[in-house]
Short mmCIF file of C-alpha atoms in Angstrom, two decimals:
data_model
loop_
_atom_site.label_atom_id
_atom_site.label_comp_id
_atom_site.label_asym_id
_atom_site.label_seq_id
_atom_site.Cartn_x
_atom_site.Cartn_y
_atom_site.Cartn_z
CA UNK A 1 0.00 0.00 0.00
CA UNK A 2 2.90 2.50 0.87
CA UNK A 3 3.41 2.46 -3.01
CA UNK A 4 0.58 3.86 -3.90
CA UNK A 5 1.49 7.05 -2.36
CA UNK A 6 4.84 6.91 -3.58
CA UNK A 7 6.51 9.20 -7.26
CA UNK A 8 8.69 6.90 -8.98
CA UNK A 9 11.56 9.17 -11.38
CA UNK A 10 10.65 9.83 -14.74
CA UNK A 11 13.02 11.14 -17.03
CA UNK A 12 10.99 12.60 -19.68
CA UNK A 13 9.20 15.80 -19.22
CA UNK A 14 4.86 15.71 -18.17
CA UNK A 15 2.88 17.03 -20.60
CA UNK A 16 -0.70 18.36 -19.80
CA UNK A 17 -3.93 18.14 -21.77
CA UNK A 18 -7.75 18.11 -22.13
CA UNK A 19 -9.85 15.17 -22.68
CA UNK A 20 -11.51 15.87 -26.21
CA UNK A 21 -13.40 12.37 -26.23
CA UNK A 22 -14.11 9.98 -23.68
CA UNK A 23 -16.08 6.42 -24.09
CA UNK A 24 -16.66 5.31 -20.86
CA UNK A 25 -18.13 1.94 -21.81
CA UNK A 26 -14.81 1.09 -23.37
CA UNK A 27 -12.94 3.36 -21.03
CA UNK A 28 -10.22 5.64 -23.41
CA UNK A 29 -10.53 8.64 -25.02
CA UNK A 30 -8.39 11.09 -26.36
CA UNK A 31 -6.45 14.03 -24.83
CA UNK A 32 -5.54 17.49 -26.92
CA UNK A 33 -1.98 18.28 -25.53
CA UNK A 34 -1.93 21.71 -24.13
CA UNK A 35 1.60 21.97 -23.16
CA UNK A 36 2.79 21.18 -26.78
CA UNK A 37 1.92 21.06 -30.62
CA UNK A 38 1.24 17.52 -30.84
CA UNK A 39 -1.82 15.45 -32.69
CA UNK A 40 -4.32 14.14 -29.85
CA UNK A 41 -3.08 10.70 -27.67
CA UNK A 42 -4.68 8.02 -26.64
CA UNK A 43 -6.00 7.47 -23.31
CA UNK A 44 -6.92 4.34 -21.62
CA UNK A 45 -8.83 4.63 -18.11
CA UNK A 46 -5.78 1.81 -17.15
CA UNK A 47 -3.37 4.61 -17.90
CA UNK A 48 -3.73 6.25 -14.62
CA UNK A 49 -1.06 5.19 -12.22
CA UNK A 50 -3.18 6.86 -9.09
CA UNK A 51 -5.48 3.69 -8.01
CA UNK A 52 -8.05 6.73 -6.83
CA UNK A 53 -7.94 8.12 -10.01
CA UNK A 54 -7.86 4.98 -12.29
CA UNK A 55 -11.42 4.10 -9.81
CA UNK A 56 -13.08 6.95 -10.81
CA UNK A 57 -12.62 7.01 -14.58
CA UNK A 58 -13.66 3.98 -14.49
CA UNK A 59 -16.58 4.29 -13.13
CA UNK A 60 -17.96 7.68 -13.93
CA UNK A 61 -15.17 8.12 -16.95
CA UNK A 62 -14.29 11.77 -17.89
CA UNK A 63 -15.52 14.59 -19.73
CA UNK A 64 -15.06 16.78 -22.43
CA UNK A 65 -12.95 19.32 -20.69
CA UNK A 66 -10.99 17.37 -17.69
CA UNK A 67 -7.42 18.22 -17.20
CA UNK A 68 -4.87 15.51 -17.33
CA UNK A 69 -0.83 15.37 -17.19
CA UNK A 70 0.98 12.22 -18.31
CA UNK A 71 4.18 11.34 -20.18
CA UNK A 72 3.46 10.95 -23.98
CA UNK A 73 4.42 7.32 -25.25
CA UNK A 74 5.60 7.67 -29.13
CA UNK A 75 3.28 5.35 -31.30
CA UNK A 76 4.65 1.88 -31.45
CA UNK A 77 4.54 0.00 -34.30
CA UNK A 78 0.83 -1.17 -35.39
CA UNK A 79 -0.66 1.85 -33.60
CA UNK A 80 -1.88 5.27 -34.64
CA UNK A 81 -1.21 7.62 -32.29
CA UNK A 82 0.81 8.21 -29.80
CA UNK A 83 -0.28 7.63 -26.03
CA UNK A 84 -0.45 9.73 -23.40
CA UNK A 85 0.21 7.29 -20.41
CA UNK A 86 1.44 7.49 -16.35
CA UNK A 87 -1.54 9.87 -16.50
CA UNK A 88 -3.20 11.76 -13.35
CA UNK A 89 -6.35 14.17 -13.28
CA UNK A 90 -5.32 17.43 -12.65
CA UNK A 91 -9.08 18.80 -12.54
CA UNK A 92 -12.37 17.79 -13.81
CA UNK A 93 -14.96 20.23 -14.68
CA UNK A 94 -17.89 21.12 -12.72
CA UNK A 95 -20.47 18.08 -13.28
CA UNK A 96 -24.41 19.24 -12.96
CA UNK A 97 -26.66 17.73 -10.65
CA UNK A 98 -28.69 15.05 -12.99
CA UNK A 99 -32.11 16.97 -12.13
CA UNK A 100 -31.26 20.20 -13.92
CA UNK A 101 -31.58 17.72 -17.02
CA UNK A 102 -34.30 18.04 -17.71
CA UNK A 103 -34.46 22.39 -17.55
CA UNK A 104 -32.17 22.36 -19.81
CA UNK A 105 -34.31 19.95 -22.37
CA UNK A 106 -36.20 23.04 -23.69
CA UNK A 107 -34.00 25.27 -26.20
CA UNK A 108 -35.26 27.57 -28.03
#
């Protein structure tokens, strides 16, 4: 348990980012790197080294919006993108209460 709470070195720069997409069935998305130039990564919910964290995307996955900072992975071969992985939530935005649904069913 005294791991959990524990940094371990990494060499390479974090990078933060916003989640652009999230499937929470399948648990990944993708992040839009704010801290550098780079095409969206891939983001799997098993990504997040925080056991808290990893818990609660999980199970209520993220939104469009949530901050995130990771270490980008290059692609390897037989993948698309790169990955953004070692991730932690930095913030996530201010969720609604579910009965102001349905107010905000009539637009005009």
């Amino acid at each position: 348990r005294s791991r959990s709470g524990s940094r371990r070195k990494i060499k390479r720069g974090r990078e933060s980012g916003t989640i652009n997409t999230w499937n929470t069935e399948k648990q990944f998305g993708f992040v839009s790197c704010t801290t550098s130039n780079r095409a969206d990564l891939f983001l799997h919910a098993e990504y997040f080294e925080d056991l808290d964290d990893r818990n609660k995307v999980k199970t209520r996955g993220l939104r469009r919006g949530d901050k995130v900072a990771f270490i980008v992975e290059e692609a390897q071969a037989g993948k698309k993108s790169a990955q953004a992985v070692d991730a932690e939530i930095i913030e996530t935005i201010k969720r609604s209460p579910s009965n102001s649904k349905s107010r905000s069913r009539s637009r005009s």
